[in-house]
PDB file of C-alpha atoms in Angstrom:
ATOM      1  CA  MET A1139       0.000   0.000   0.000  1.00 87.00           C
ATOM      2  CA  LYS A1140       1.340   3.402  -0.941  1.00 90.00           C
ATOM      3  CA  THR A1141       2.002   6.085   1.657  1.00 92.00           C
ATOM      4  CA  THR A1142       0.552   9.602   1.403  1.00 93.00           C
ATOM      5  CA  PHE A1143       4.068  10.791   0.592  1.00 94.00           C
ATOM      6  CA  GLU A1144       4.370   8.365  -2.334  1.00 95.00           C
ATOM      7  CA  ILE A1145       0.918   9.253  -3.667  1.00 96.00           C
ATOM      8  CA  GLU A1146       1.661  12.990  -3.489  1.00 96.00           C
ATOM      9  CA  VAL A1147       5.100  12.746  -5.107  1.00 97.00           C
ATOM     10  CA  GLU A1148       3.892  10.411  -7.869  1.00 97.00           C
ATOM     11  CA  ALA A1149       1.101  12.915  -8.569  1.00 98.00           C
ATOM     12  CA  ALA A1150       3.646  15.768  -8.798  1.00 98.00           C
ATOM     13  CA  ASN A1151       5.788  13.644 -11.119  1.00 98.00           C
ATOM     14  CA  GLN A1152       2.740  12.801 -13.258  1.00 97.00           C
ATOM     15  CA  GLU A1153       1.763  16.471 -13.408  1.00 97.00           C
ATOM     16  CA  PHE A1154       5.205  17.283 -14.795  1.00 98.00           C
ATOM     17  CA  TYR A1155       4.778  14.804 -17.653  1.00 97.00           C
ATOM     18  CA  LYS A1156       1.220  16.001 -18.353  1.00 96.00           C
ATOM     19  CA  THR A1157       2.641  19.428 -19.185  1.00 95.00           C
ATOM     20  CA  PHE A1158       4.390  17.890 -22.205  1.00 92.00           C
ATOM     21  CA  ASP A1159       0.952  17.184 -23.688  1.00 90.00           C
ATOM     22  CA  SER A1160      -0.302  20.691 -22.940  1.00 94.00           C
ATOM     23  CA  ALA A1161       2.975  22.375 -23.979  1.00 95.00           C
ATOM     24  CA  SER A1162       2.007  25.064 -21.471  1.00 96.00           C
ATOM     25  CA  LEU A1163       4.862  27.183 -20.167  1.00 97.00           C
ATOM     26  CA  GLU A1164       2.543  28.551 -17.473  1.00 97.00           C
ATOM     27  CA  ALA A1165       1.871  25.007 -16.234  1.00 97.00           C
ATOM     28  CA  MET A1166       5.618  24.307 -16.200  1.00 97.00           C
ATOM     29  CA  GLU A1167       6.168  27.481 -14.159  1.00 97.00           C
ATOM     30  CA  ARG A1168       3.777  26.193 -11.491  1.00 97.00           C
ATOM     31  CA  ILE A1169       5.610  22.862 -11.265  1.00 97.00           C
ATOM     32  CA  TRP A1170       9.162  24.133 -10.761  1.00 98.00           C
ATOM     33  CA  LEU A1171      10.923  25.795  -7.856  1.00 97.00           C
ATOM     34  CA  HIS A1172      12.007  29.261  -9.033  1.00 97.00           C
ATOM     35  CA  GLU A1173      15.484  29.409  -7.520  1.00 96.00           C
ATOM     36  CA  ASP A1174      19.041  29.809  -8.779  1.00 95.00           C
ATOM     37  CA  TRP A1175      20.147  26.369  -7.644  1.00 93.00           C
ATOM     38  CA  VAL A1176      17.668  24.352  -9.726  1.00 95.00           C
ATOM     39  CA  ARG A1177      19.252  22.280 -12.500  1.00 96.00           C
ATOM     40  CA  CYS A1178      17.901  20.623 -15.642  1.00 97.00           C
ATOM     41  CA  VAL A1179      19.447  18.267 -18.196  1.00 96.00           C
ATOM     42  CA  HIS A1180      17.335  17.490 -21.265  1.00 95.00           C
ATOM     43  CA  PRO A1181      18.391  14.405 -23.292  1.00 91.00           C
ATOM     44  CA  GLY A1182      21.635  15.305 -25.071  1.00 87.00           C
ATOM     45  CA  TRP A1183      21.793  18.826 -23.631  1.00 88.00           C
ATOM     46  CA  ASP A1184      24.341  20.358 -21.276  1.00 88.00           C
ATOM     47  CA  VAL A1185      23.343  21.319 -17.688  1.00 93.00           C
ATOM     48  CA  LEU A1186      20.950  24.265 -17.440  1.00 96.00           C
ATOM     49  CA  LYS A1187      21.506  26.275 -14.262  1.00 96.00           C
ATOM     50  CA  GLY A1188      18.943  28.306 -12.381  1.00 97.00           C
ATOM     51  CA  TRP A1189      15.246  28.822 -12.996  1.00 98.00           C
ATOM     52  CA  ARG A1190      15.788  31.460 -15.719  1.00 98.00           C
ATOM     53  CA  GLU A1191      17.777  29.087 -17.979  1.00 98.00           C
ATOM     54  CA  VAL A1192      15.429  26.202 -17.200  1.00 98.00           C
ATOM     55  CA  ARG A1193      12.348  28.291 -17.998  1.00 98.00           C
ATOM     56  CA  ASP A1194      13.898  29.497 -21.287  1.00 98.00           C
ATOM     57  CA  SER A1195      14.571  25.893 -22.319  1.00 97.00           C
ATOM     58  CA  TRP A1196      10.931  24.910 -21.826  1.00 97.00           C
ATOM     59  CA  GLY A1197       9.882  27.985 -23.779  1.00 97.00           C
ATOM     60  CA  ARG A1198      12.081  26.854 -26.685  1.00 96.00           C
ATOM     61  CA  ILE A1199      10.867  23.249 -26.501  1.00 95.00           C
ATOM     62  CA  PHE A1200       7.191  24.193 -26.295  1.00 95.00           C
ATOM     63  CA  GLY A1201       7.601  26.925 -28.944  1.00 94.00           C
ATOM     64  CA  GLY A1202       9.017  24.545 -31.564  1.00 90.00           C
ATOM     65  CA  ASP A1203       7.213  22.580 -34.260  1.00 90.00           C
ATOM     66  CA  GLN A1204       7.469  19.336 -32.317  1.00 90.00           C
ATOM     67  CA  LYS A1205       4.782  18.230 -29.888  1.00 92.00           C
ATOM     68  CA  MET A1206       5.385  15.565 -27.296  1.00 93.00           C
ATOM     69  CA  LYS A1207       3.389  12.993 -25.406  1.00 95.00           C
ATOM     70  CA  VAL A1208       5.136  11.308 -22.494  1.00 96.00           C
ATOM     71  CA  SER A1209       4.031   8.381 -20.361  1.00 96.00           C
ATOM     72  CA  THR A1210       6.035   6.862 -17.524  1.00 97.00           C
ATOM     73  CA  ASP A1211       6.951   3.369 -16.397  1.00 96.00           C
ATOM     74  CA  ASP A1212       8.828   1.959 -13.433  1.00 95.00           C
ATOM     75  CA  VAL A1213       8.340   5.021 -11.199  1.00 97.00           C
ATOM     76  CA  SER A1214      10.381   4.751  -8.007  1.00 95.00           C
ATOM     77  CA  VAL A1215      10.091   7.282  -5.154  1.00 96.00           C
ATOM     78  CA  CYS A1216      12.351   7.779  -2.152  1.00 93.00           C
ATOM     79  CA  ARG A1217      12.052  10.351   0.655  1.00 90.00           C
ATOM     80  CA  MET A1218      15.074  12.150   1.989  1.00 83.00           C
ATOM     81  CA  GLY A1219      14.017  14.807   4.507  1.00 79.00           C
ATOM     82  CA  GLU A1220      12.185  17.581   2.695  1.00 82.00           C
ATOM     83  CA  LEU A1221      13.229  16.071  -0.636  1.00 91.00           C
ATOM     84  CA  ALA A1222      11.822  13.350  -2.846  1.00 95.00           C
ATOM     85  CA  LEU A1223      14.022  11.527  -5.325  1.00 95.00           C
ATOM     86  CA  VAL A1224      12.183   9.951  -8.252  1.00 97.00           C
ATOM     87  CA  THR A1225      13.498   7.749 -11.040  1.00 97.00           C
ATOM     88  CA  CYS A1226      11.342   6.621 -13.935  1.00 97.00           C
ATOM     89  CA  ILE A1227      11.342   5.541 -17.545  1.00 96.00           C
ATOM     90  CA  GLU A1228       9.931   8.109 -19.981  1.00 97.00           C
ATOM     91  CA  ASN A1229       8.122   6.759 -23.068  1.00 96.00           C
ATOM     92  CA  ILE A1230       8.256   9.724 -25.423  1.00 95.00           C
ATOM     93  CA  ILE A1231       6.369  10.182 -28.676  1.00 95.00           C
ATOM     94  CA  VAL A1232       7.448  13.197 -30.712  1.00 93.00           C
ATOM     95  CA  PHE A1233       5.002  14.521 -33.296  1.00 93.00           C
ATOM     96  CA  GLU A1234       6.000  16.872 -36.098  1.00 90.00           C
ATOM     97  CA  GLY A1235       3.187  17.488 -38.552  1.00 88.00           C
ATOM     98  CA  ALA A1236       2.007  14.094 -39.824  1.00 89.00           C
ATOM     99  CA  ASP A1237       5.227  12.352 -38.742  1.00 94.00           C
ATOM    100  CA  PHE A1238       6.020  10.887 -35.371  1.00 94.00           C
ATOM    101  CA  ASP A1239       8.926   9.186 -33.701  1.00 93.00           C
ATOM    102  CA  SER A1240       9.315   7.425 -30.382  1.00 95.00           C
ATOM    103  CA  MET A1241      12.133   7.093 -27.869  1.00 93.00           C
ATOM    104  CA  GLN A1242      12.730   6.004 -24.299  1.00 95.00           C
ATOM    105  CA  ALA A1243      14.630   7.958 -21.694  1.00 95.00           C
ATOM    106  CA  VAL A1244      15.514   7.482 -18.056  1.00 96.00           C
ATOM    107  CA  ALA A1245      14.930  10.357 -15.652  1.00 97.00           C
ATOM    108  CA  THR A1246      16.099  11.477 -12.236  1.00 97.00           C
ATOM    109  CA  ASN A1247      13.618  13.980 -10.804  1.00 98.00           C
ATOM    110  CA  VAL A1248      14.127  15.728  -7.454  1.00 97.00           C
ATOM    111  CA  PHE A1249      11.183  17.422  -5.757  1.00 97.00           C
ATOM    112  CA  ILE A1250      11.293  19.694  -2.699  1.00 96.00           C
ATOM    113  CA  PHE A1251       8.394  20.352  -0.315  1.00 94.00           C
ATOM    114  CA  ARG A1252       7.639  24.071  -0.253  1.00 93.00           C
ATOM    115  CA  GLU A1253       4.476  25.880   0.797  1.00 86.00           C
ATOM    116  CA  GLY A1254       2.472  22.677   1.032  1.00 92.00           C
ATOM    117  CA  LYS A1255       3.467  21.413  -2.409  1.00 95.00           C
ATOM    118  CA  TRP A1256       6.111  19.211  -4.012  1.00 97.00           C
ATOM    119  CA  LEU A1257       8.014  21.387  -6.510  1.00 97.00           C
ATOM    120  CA  MET A1258      10.538  20.165  -9.062  1.00 98.00           C
ATOM    121  CA  ALA A1259      14.091  21.247  -8.218  1.00 96.00           C
ATOM    122  CA  HIS A1260      16.103  18.984 -10.521  1.00 97.00           C
ATOM    123  CA  HIS A1261      15.413  17.072 -13.737  1.00 98.00           C
ATOM    124  CA  HIS A1262      17.952  14.927 -15.570  1.00 97.00           C
ATOM    125  CA  ALA A1263      16.705  12.903 -18.536  1.00 97.00           C
ATOM    126  CA  SER A1264      18.856  10.824 -20.871  1.00 95.00           C
ATOM    127  CA  ALA A1265      17.987   8.664 -23.851  1.00 92.00           C
ATOM    128  CA  ILE A1266      18.138   4.892 -23.585  1.00 89.00           C
ATOM    129  CA  PRO A1267      19.667   3.608 -26.829  1.00 79.00           C
ATOM    130  CA  VAL A1268      17.512   1.206 -28.797  1.00 73.00           C
ATOM    131  CA  ILE A1269      19.019  -2.273 -28.565  1.00 64.00           C
ATOM    132  CA  ILE A1270      18.760  -4.481 -31.638  1.00 61.00           C
ATOM    133  CA  PRO A1271      18.061  -8.005 -30.277  1.00 60.00           C
ATOM    134  CA  ASP A1272      20.922  -9.746 -32.145  1.00 58.00           C
ATOM    135  CA  SER A1273      23.493  -7.382 -30.691  1.00 48.00           C
ATOM    136  CA  ALA A1274      21.914  -6.960 -27.254  1.00 46.00           C
ATOM    137  CA  SER A1275      24.962  -8.351 -25.496  1.00 47.00           C
ATOM    138  CA  ASP A1276      27.102  -5.572 -27.005  1.00 48.00           C
ATOM    139  CA  ASN A1277      25.382  -3.104 -24.708  1.00 47.00           C
ATOM    140  CA  ILE A1278      26.731  -4.750 -21.599  1.00 45.00           C
ATOM    141  CA  GLN A1279      30.218  -3.515 -20.818  1.00 41.00           C
TER     142      GLN A1279
ATOM    143  CA  MET B1337      35.462  31.527  -0.878  1.00 87.00           C
ATOM    144  CA  LYS B1338      34.255  27.965  -0.554  1.00 90.00           C
ATOM    145  CA  THR B1339      32.465  26.715   2.545  1.00 92.00           C
ATOM    146  CA  THR B1340      33.578  23.621   4.471  1.00 93.00           C
ATOM    147  CA  PHE B1341      30.504  21.871   3.080  1.00 94.00           C
ATOM    148  CA  GLU B1342      31.504  22.659  -0.515  1.00 94.00           C
ATOM    149  CA  ILE B1343      35.105  21.579   0.045  1.00 96.00           C
ATOM    150  CA  GLU B1344      34.002  18.289   1.640  1.00 96.00           C
ATOM    151  CA  VAL B1345      31.423  17.437  -1.029  1.00 97.00           C
ATOM    152  CA  GLU B1346      33.758  18.354  -3.896  1.00 97.00           C
ATOM    153  CA  ALA B1347      36.373  16.085  -2.317  1.00 98.00           C
ATOM    154  CA  ALA B1348      33.835  13.223  -2.118  1.00 98.00           C
ATOM    155  CA  ASN B1349      32.881  13.837  -5.758  1.00 98.00           C
ATOM    156  CA  GLN B1350      36.562  13.891  -6.767  1.00 97.00           C
ATOM    157  CA  GLU B1351      37.185  10.658  -4.847  1.00 97.00           C
ATOM    158  CA  PHE B1352      34.407   8.989  -6.858  1.00 98.00           C
ATOM    159  CA  TYR B1353      36.073   9.918 -10.155  1.00 97.00           C
ATOM    160  CA  LYS B1354      39.515   8.881  -8.892  1.00 96.00           C
ATOM    161  CA  THR B1355      38.185   5.326  -8.513  1.00 95.00           C
ATOM    162  CA  PHE B1356      37.815   5.133 -12.313  1.00 92.00           C
ATOM    163  CA  ASP B1357      41.601   5.390 -12.594  1.00 90.00           C
ATOM    164  CA  SER B1358      42.181   2.753  -9.932  1.00 94.00           C
ATOM    165  CA  ALA B1359      39.344   0.495 -11.180  1.00 95.00           C
ATOM    166  CA  SER B1360      39.098  -0.653  -7.561  1.00 96.00           C
ATOM    167  CA  LEU B1361      35.774  -2.182  -6.570  1.00 97.00           C
ATOM    168  CA  GLU B1362      36.835  -1.946  -2.928  1.00 97.00           C
ATOM    169  CA  ALA B1363      37.338   1.814  -3.295  1.00 97.00           C
ATOM    170  CA  MET B1364      33.913   2.105  -4.947  1.00 97.00           C
ATOM    171  CA  GLU B1365      32.361   0.184  -2.038  1.00 97.00           C
ATOM    172  CA  ARG B1366      33.737   2.755   0.412  1.00 97.00           C
ATOM    173  CA  ILE B1367      32.265   5.646  -1.595  1.00 97.00           C
ATOM    174  CA  TRP B1368      28.657   4.417  -1.884  1.00 98.00           C
ATOM    175  CA  LEU B1369      25.827   4.113   0.594  1.00 97.00           C
ATOM    176  CA  HIS B1370      24.931   0.397   0.830  1.00 97.00           C
ATOM    177  CA  GLU B1371      21.124   0.663   0.864  1.00 96.00           C
ATOM    178  CA  ASP B1372      18.259  -0.608  -1.261  1.00 95.00           C
ATOM    179  CA  TRP B1373      17.137   2.864  -2.328  1.00 93.00           C
ATOM    180  CA  VAL B1374      20.381   3.917  -4.035  1.00 95.00           C
ATOM    181  CA  ARG B1375      20.104   4.328  -7.805  1.00 96.00           C
ATOM    182  CA  CYS B1376      22.650   4.481 -10.623  1.00 97.00           C
ATOM    183  CA  VAL B1377      22.348   5.261 -14.339  1.00 96.00           C
ATOM    184  CA  HIS B1378      25.491   4.738 -16.427  1.00 95.00           C
ATOM    185  CA  PRO B1379      25.527   6.443 -19.862  1.00 91.00           C
ATOM    186  CA  GLY B1380      23.087   4.533 -22.068  1.00 87.00           C
ATOM    187  CA  TRP B1381      22.092   2.052 -19.337  1.00 88.00           C
ATOM    188  CA  ASP B1382      18.745   1.554 -17.652  1.00 88.00           C
ATOM    189  CA  VAL B1383      18.274   2.426 -13.948  1.00 93.00           C
ATOM    190  CA  LEU B1384      20.132   0.156 -11.518  1.00 96.00           C
ATOM    191  CA  LYS B1385      18.297  -0.214  -8.219  1.00 96.00           C
ATOM    192  CA  GLY B1386      19.793  -0.919  -4.844  1.00 97.00           C
ATOM    193  CA  TRP B1387      23.402  -1.313  -3.767  1.00 98.00           C
ATOM    194  CA  ARG B1388      23.652  -4.935  -4.970  1.00 98.00           C
ATOM    195  CA  GLU B1389      22.846  -4.057  -8.604  1.00 98.00           C
ATOM    196  CA  VAL B1390      24.998  -0.934  -8.437  1.00 98.00           C
ATOM    197  CA  ARG B1391      27.960  -2.860  -7.024  1.00 98.00           C
ATOM    198  CA  ASP B1392      27.622  -5.574  -9.694  1.00 98.00           C
ATOM    199  CA  SER B1393      27.681  -2.922 -12.433  1.00 97.00           C
ATOM    200  CA  TRP B1394      30.965  -1.482 -11.155  1.00 97.00           C
ATOM    201  CA  GLY B1395      32.359  -5.003 -10.960  1.00 97.00           C
ATOM    202  CA  ARG B1396      31.488  -5.557 -14.629  1.00 96.00           C
ATOM    203  CA  ILE B1397      32.862  -2.156 -15.678  1.00 95.00           C
ATOM    204  CA  PHE B1398      36.125  -2.555 -13.754  1.00 95.00           C
ATOM    205  CA  GLY B1399      36.462  -6.207 -14.780  1.00 94.00           C
ATOM    206  CA  GLY B1400      36.296  -5.442 -18.509  1.00 90.00           C
ATOM    207  CA  ASP B1401      39.122  -4.781 -20.953  1.00 90.00           C
ATOM    208  CA  GLN B1402      38.476  -1.046 -20.969  1.00 90.00           C
ATOM    209  CA  LYS B1403      40.194   1.281 -18.530  1.00 92.00           C
ATOM    210  CA  MET B1404      38.923   4.794 -17.856  1.00 93.00           C
ATOM    211  CA  LYS B1405      40.336   8.110 -16.784  1.00 95.00           C
ATOM    212  CA  VAL B1406      37.815  10.776 -15.825  1.00 96.00           C
ATOM    213  CA  SER B1407      38.343  14.441 -15.038  1.00 96.00           C
ATOM    214  CA  THR B1408      35.594  16.895 -14.140  1.00 97.00           C
ATOM    215  CA  ASP B1409      34.638  20.415 -15.151  1.00 96.00           C
ATOM    216  CA  ASP B1410      31.967  22.838 -14.074  1.00 95.00           C
ATOM    217  CA  VAL B1411      31.333  21.193 -10.682  1.00 97.00           C
ATOM    218  CA  SER B1412      28.312  22.711  -8.955  1.00 95.00           C
ATOM    219  CA  VAL B1413      27.307  21.808  -5.372  1.00 96.00           C
ATOM    220  CA  CYS B1414      24.079  22.531  -3.520  1.00 93.00           C
ATOM    221  CA  ARG B1415      23.124  21.593   0.049  1.00 90.00           C
ATOM    222  CA  MET B1416      19.671  20.316   0.887  1.00 82.00           C
ATOM    223  CA  GLY B1417      19.503  19.198   4.522  1.00 79.00           C
ATOM    224  CA  GLU B1418      21.604  16.072   4.968  1.00 82.00           C
ATOM    225  CA  LEU B1419      21.965  15.804   1.192  1.00 91.00           C
ATOM    226  CA  ALA B1420      24.311  17.335  -1.339  1.00 95.00           C
ATOM    227  CA  LEU B1421      23.321  17.614  -4.994  1.00 95.00           C
ATOM    228  CA  VAL B1422      26.241  17.839  -7.429  1.00 97.00           C
ATOM    229  CA  THR B1423      26.233  18.387 -11.176  1.00 97.00           C
ATOM    230  CA  CYS B1424      29.380  18.254 -13.258  1.00 97.00           C
ATOM    231  CA  ILE B1425      30.792  17.559 -16.679  1.00 96.00           C
ATOM    232  CA  GLU B1426      32.751  14.311 -16.976  1.00 97.00           C
ATOM    233  CA  ASN B1427      35.664  14.257 -19.443  1.00 96.00           C
ATOM    234  CA  ILE B1428      36.136  10.550 -20.051  1.00 95.00           C
ATOM    235  CA  ILE B1429      39.021   8.835 -21.801  1.00 95.00           C
ATOM    236  CA  VAL B1430      38.476   5.126 -22.463  1.00 93.00           C
ATOM    237  CA  PHE B1431      41.561   2.996 -23.089  1.00 93.00           C
ATOM    238  CA  GLU B1432      41.431  -0.468 -24.633  1.00 90.00           C
ATOM    239  CA  GLY B1433      44.873  -1.883 -25.343  1.00 88.00           C
ATOM    240  CA  ALA B1434      46.732   0.654 -27.492  1.00 89.00           C
ATOM    241  CA  ASP B1435      43.510   2.406 -28.566  1.00 94.00           C
ATOM    242  CA  PHE B1436      41.690   5.151 -26.788  1.00 94.00           C
ATOM    243  CA  ASP B1437      38.538   7.165 -27.269  1.00 94.00           C
ATOM    244  CA  SER B1438      37.145  10.213 -25.508  1.00 94.00           C
ATOM    245  CA  MET B1439      33.656  11.398 -24.643  1.00 93.00           C
ATOM    246  CA  GLN B1440      31.913  13.936 -22.469  1.00 95.00           C
ATOM    247  CA  ALA B1441      29.019  13.226 -20.144  1.00 95.00           C
ATOM    248  CA  VAL B1442      26.928  15.243 -17.730  1.00 96.00           C
ATOM    249  CA  ALA B1443      26.333  13.849 -14.242  1.00 97.00           C
ATOM    250  CA  THR B1444      23.904  14.302 -11.384  1.00 97.00           C
ATOM    251  CA  ASN B1445      25.460  12.970  -8.166  1.00 98.00           C
ATOM    252  CA  VAL B1446      23.612  12.911  -4.845  1.00 97.00           C
ATOM    253  CA  PHE B1447      25.586  12.455  -1.624  1.00 97.00           C
ATOM    254  CA  ILE B1448      24.180  11.830   1.859  1.00 95.00           C
ATOM    255  CA  PHE B1449      25.930  12.610   5.152  1.00 94.00           C
ATOM    256  CA  ARG B1450      26.262   9.425   7.182  1.00 93.00           C
ATOM    257  CA  GLU B1451      28.657   8.606  10.017  1.00 86.00           C
ATOM    258  CA  GLY B1452      30.732  11.721   9.451  1.00 92.00           C
ATOM    259  CA  LYS B1453      31.185  11.159   5.716  1.00 95.00           C
ATOM    260  CA  TRP B1454      29.486  12.126   2.446  1.00 97.00           C
ATOM    261  CA  LEU B1455      28.435   8.890   0.721  1.00 97.00           C
ATOM    262  CA  MET B1456      27.130   8.573  -2.835  1.00 98.00           C
ATOM    263  CA  ALA B1457      23.420   7.667  -2.939  1.00 96.00           C
ATOM    264  CA  HIS B1458      22.594   8.439  -6.569  1.00 97.00           C
ATOM    265  CA  HIS B1459      24.587   8.728  -9.793  1.00 98.00           C
ATOM    266  CA  HIS B1460      23.087   9.555 -13.189  1.00 97.00           C
ATOM    267  CA  ALA B1461      25.493  10.110 -16.074  1.00 97.00           C
ATOM    268  CA  SER B1462      24.535  10.681 -19.693  1.00 95.00           C
ATOM    269  CA  ALA B1463      26.632  11.311 -22.782  1.00 92.00           C
ATOM    270  CA  ILE B1464      26.731  14.763 -24.338  1.00 89.00           C
ATOM    271  CA  PRO B1465      26.600  14.269 -28.117  1.00 79.00           C
ATOM    272  CA  VAL B1466      29.516  15.697 -30.047  1.00 73.00           C
ATOM    273  CA  ILE B1467      28.329  18.770 -31.935  1.00 64.00           C
ATOM    274  CA  ILE B1468      29.827  19.383 -35.365  1.00 61.00           C
ATOM    275  CA  PRO B1469      30.302  23.186 -35.556  1.00 61.00           C
ATOM    276  CA  ASP B1470      28.421  23.669 -38.860  1.00 58.00           C
ATOM    277  CA  SER B1471      25.327  21.959 -37.519  1.00 49.00           C
ATOM    278  CA  ALA B1472      25.514  23.271 -33.959  1.00 47.00           C
ATOM    279  CA  SER B1473      22.141  24.991 -34.266  1.00 47.00           C
ATOM    280  CA  ASP B1474      20.502  21.643 -35.013  1.00 48.00           C
ATOM    281  CA  ASN B1475      21.061  20.652 -31.389  1.00 47.00           C
ATOM    282  CA  ILE B1476      18.749  23.366 -30.141  1.00 45.00           C
ATOM    283  CA  GLN B1477      15.166  22.236 -30.220  1.00 42.00           C
TER     284      GLN B1477
END
């Protein structure tokens, strides 16, 4: 049975991924902590530092021609004081006009409890390479 | 001027990367927290859960034919209660016999203060794609 903490943090995590569907910068602003120490790593990007850079990145992503739909698998939540550390798999579908593509990423999401709400303070997502079955063993170092 | 906290956490972070040179599983065991909730994502790998899986992964990495040397850039440290959140760039050189290759990755490292020491509780590293200057703008979504 899930604890209240787990239910609340999973809901905050889910809310984050729902904003990809809405592509709403205002929704993303409500989800994040607006402080200089927040960090964000999009798949293949360098580290973005501070809320201003993070906000700008979402503006660029949501302002582009691509739309995204993200669902999650294997969500794992751990409490550490006023922080929650989440890992999950992101199933991402990217739409551009009539075309679409899909990818999987793994994410580390850190939430902090402020003013009665779990706010995102850190997001690090990285692509999981597609493994072709015949060469699956090559991926294991 | 750096605080004692920053100096201590940067030293713990540096110690982690020094173990790549030594390829010592024993050294890696001293660096990590040995609990079920620790998580680790190597570049291109899925999430490893719990100290047992994490330890096995280091055993496989250090037991392989490849040797690694890692230096860091742009180390950023933030305190959150008994936790320290570090981001940094990893400059990785991989040696295999007479050959070598280099890559850059970005890392999120979470340390927890236990028994007078900062222990690693979470490591997420992901490759930064090499950008060819003429197509640099393609990387910005």
